[in-house]
Coordinates of C-alpha atoms in Angstrom, one line a residue:
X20 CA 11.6 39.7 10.3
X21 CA 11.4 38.0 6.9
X22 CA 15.3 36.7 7.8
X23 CA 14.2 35.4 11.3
X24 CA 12.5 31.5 11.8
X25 CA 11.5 30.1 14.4
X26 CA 12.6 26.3 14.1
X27 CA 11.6 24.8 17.3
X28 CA 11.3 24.8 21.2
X29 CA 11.0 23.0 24.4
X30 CA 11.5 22.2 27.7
X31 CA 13.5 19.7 29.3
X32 CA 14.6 18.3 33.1
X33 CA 18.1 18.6 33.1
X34 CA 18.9 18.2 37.0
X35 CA 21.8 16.2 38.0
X36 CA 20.1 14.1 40.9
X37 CA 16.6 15.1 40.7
X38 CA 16.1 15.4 36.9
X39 CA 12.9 17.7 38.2
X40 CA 14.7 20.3 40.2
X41 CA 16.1 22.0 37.0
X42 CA 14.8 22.8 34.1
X43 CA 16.4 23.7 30.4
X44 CA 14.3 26.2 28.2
X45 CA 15.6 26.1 24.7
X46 CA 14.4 28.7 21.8
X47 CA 16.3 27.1 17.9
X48 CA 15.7 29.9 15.4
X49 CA 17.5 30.4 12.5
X50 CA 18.7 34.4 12.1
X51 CA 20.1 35.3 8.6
X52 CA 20.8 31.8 7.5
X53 CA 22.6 30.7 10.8
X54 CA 21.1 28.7 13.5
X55 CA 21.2 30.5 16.7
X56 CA 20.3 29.0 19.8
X57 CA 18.7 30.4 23.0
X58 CA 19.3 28.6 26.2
X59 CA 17.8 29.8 29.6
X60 CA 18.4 27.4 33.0
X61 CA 16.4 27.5 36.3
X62 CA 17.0 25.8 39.2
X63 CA 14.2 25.5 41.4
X64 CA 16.4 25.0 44.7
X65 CA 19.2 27.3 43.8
X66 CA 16.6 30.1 42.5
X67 CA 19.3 30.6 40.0
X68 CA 18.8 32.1 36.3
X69 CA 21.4 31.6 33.9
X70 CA 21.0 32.1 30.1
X71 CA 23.4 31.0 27.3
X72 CA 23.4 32.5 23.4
X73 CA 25.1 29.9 21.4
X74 CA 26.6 28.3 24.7
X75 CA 27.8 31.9 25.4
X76 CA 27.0 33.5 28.9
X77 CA 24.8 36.0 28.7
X78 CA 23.1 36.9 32.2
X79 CA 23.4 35.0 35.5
X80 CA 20.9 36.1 38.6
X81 CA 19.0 35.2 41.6
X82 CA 15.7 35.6 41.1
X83 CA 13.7 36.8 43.9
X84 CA 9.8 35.6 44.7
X85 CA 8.1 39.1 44.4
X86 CA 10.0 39.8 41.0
X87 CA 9.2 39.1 37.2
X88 CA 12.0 38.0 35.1
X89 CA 12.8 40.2 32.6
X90 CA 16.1 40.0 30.1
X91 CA 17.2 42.2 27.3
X92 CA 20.3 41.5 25.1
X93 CA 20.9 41.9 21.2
X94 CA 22.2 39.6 19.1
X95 CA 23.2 40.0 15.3
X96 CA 21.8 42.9 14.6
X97 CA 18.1 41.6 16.4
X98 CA 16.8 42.9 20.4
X99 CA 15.9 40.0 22.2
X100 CA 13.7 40.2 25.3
X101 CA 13.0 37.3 27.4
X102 CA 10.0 37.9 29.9
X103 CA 8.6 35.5 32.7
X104 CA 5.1 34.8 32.4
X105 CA 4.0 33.0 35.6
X106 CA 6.0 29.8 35.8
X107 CA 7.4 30.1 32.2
X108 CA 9.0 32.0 29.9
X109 CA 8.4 33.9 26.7
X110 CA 11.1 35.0 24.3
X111 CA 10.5 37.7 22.0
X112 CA 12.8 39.1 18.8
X113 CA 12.2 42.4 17.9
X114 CA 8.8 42.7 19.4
X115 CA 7.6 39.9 18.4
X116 CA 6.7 37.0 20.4
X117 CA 8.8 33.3 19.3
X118 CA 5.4 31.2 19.0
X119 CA 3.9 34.0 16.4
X120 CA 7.4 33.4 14.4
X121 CA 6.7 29.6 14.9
X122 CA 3.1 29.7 13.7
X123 CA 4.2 31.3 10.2
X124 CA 7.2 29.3 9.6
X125 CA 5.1 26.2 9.7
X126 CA 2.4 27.9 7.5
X127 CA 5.2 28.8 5.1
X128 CA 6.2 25.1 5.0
X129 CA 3.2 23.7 5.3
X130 CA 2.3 25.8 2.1
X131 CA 5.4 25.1 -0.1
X132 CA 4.5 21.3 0.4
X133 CA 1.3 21.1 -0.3
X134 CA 1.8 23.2 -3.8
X135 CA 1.3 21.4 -6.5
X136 CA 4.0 20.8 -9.0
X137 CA 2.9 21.5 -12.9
X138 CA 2.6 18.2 -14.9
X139 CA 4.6 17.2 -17.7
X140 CA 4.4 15.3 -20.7
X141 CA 6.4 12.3 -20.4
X142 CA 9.5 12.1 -22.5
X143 CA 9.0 9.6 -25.0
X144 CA 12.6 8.8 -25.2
X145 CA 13.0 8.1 -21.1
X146 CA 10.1 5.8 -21.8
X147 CA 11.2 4.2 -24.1
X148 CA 14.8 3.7 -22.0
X149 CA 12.2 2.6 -19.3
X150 CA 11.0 -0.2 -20.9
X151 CA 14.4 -1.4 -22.3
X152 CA 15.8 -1.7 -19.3
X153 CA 13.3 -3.2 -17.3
X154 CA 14.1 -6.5 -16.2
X155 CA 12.7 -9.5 -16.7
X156 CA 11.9 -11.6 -14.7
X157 CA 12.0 -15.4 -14.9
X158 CA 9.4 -17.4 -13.2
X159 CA 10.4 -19.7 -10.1
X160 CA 10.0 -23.7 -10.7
X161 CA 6.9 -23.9 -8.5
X162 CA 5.0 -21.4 -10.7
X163 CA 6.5 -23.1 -14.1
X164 CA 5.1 -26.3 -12.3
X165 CA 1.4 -24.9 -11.8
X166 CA 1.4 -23.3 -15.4
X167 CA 2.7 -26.4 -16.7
X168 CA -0.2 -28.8 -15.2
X169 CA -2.9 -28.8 -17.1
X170 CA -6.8 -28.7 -16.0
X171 CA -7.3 -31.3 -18.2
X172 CA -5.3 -33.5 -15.4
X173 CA -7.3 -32.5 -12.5
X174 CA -9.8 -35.0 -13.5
X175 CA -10.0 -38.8 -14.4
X176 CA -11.0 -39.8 -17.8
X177 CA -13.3 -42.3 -17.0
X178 CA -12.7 -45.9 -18.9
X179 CA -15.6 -46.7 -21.6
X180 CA -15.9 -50.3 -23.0
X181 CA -16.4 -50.4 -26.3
X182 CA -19.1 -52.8 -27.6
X183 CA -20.2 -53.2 -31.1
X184 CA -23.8 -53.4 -31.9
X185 CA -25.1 -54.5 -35.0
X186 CA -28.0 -52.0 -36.4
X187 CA -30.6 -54.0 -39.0
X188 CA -29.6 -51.8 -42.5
X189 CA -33.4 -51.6 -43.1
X190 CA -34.5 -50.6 -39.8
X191 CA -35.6 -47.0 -41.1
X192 CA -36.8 -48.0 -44.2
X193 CA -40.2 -49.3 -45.2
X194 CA -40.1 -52.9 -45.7
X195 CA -42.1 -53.9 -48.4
X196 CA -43.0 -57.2 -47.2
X197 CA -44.7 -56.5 -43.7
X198 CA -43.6 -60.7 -42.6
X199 CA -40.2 -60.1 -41.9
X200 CA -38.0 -62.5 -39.5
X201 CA -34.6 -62.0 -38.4
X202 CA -32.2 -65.3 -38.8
X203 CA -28.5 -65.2 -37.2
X204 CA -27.8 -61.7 -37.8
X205 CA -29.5 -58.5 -37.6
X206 CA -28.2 -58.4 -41.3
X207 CA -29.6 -61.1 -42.7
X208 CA -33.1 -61.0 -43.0
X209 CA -35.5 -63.4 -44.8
X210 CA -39.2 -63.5 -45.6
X211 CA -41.8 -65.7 -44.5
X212 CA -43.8 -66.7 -47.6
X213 CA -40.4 -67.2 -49.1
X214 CA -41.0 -70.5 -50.1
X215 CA -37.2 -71.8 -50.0
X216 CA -37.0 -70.5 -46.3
X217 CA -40.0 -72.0 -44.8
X218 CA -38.9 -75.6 -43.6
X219 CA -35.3 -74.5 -43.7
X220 CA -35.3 -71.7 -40.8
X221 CA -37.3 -71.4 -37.6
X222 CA -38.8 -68.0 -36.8
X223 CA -36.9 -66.1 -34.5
X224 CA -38.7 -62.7 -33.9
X225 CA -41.0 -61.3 -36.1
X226 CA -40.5 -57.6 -36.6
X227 CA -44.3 -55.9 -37.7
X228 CA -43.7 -52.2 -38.1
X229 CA -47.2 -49.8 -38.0
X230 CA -48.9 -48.9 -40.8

């Protein structure tokens, strides 16, 4: 049976007024390379059986109550049986039932998927074609317009007045003379017990630093 597949089946209503009153068994298996299809029909008002190989009339009956359906016919080479079980049918091809032929031609799919391929180095030279022929691509004028704004812009440089402010040169240093007063500038600087500069300058400020 290792030429023999079961592809699918199903059941469909297939009555002309009442879709319900007749019903279209189908059995798709694929015998030596060639899809052969099994087609059985049964009216429910008529009683009538009719079974089609590849749209080709096989058997046509009345089926009585009291009696189990029961079909033989061969077809390329294979014996097909097709036996009524209750209110359906079962097809089998050389002894063997259709849904054991279906269960292990979807194993043997389901397994030829799920091998794994063996990994191979990459070719350097389709890499390298890879890369030379990948485009590039240019950036759109909104995103040249954010990379082009700065984050230097998304805040305000705030505005310092500049004022100039006149530091004594000897403010660090140690003053020799501890009666020091300041006169105009914080540059010019005079002593007290300079005797030229006592009736020609009023003290200012005195500046005393610690000892």
């Amino acid at each position: 049976l290792s030429e023999i597949e079961a592809l699918g089946f199903e059941v469909t209503n297939v009555g002309k007024r009442i879709k319900s009153s007749k019903q279209r068994y189908s059995w798709r298996l694929n015998i030596s390379e060639s899809q052969t299809t099994v087609d059985l029909f049964n009216s429910k008002l008529s009683k009538r059986l009719k079974l089609f190989v590849d749209s080709q009339l096989m058997f046509q009956e009345k089926k009585k109550k009291s009696e189990q359906t029961r079909f033989y016919f061969k077809w390329k080479d294979h014996n097909f049986i097709l036996l009524q079980q209750g209110k359906t049918f079962e097809l089998r091809v050389d002894n063997v039932s259709f849904s054991h032929l279906q269960l292990n031609y979807k194993t043997k799919t389901e397994f030829e998927y799920s091998t794994p391929q063996e990994s191979q180095p990459p070719n350097p030279f389709d890499v390298y074609y890879k890369q030379a022929n990948t485009p590039q691509l240019s950036p759109t004028p909104s995103v040249l317009a954010r990379s082009n704004y700065s984050a230097s812009n998304l805040f305000v440089k705030p505005k310092v007045k500049r004022t100039k402010i006149d530091i004594p040169e000897d403010l660090f240093a140690t003053p020799q003379n501890k009666n020091l007063i300041k006169h105009k500038s914080a540059k010019q600087f005079t002593t007290l017990n300079s005797p030229e500069n006592k009736s020609s300058y009023k003290f200012l400020s005195a500046y005393r630093p610690g000892p």
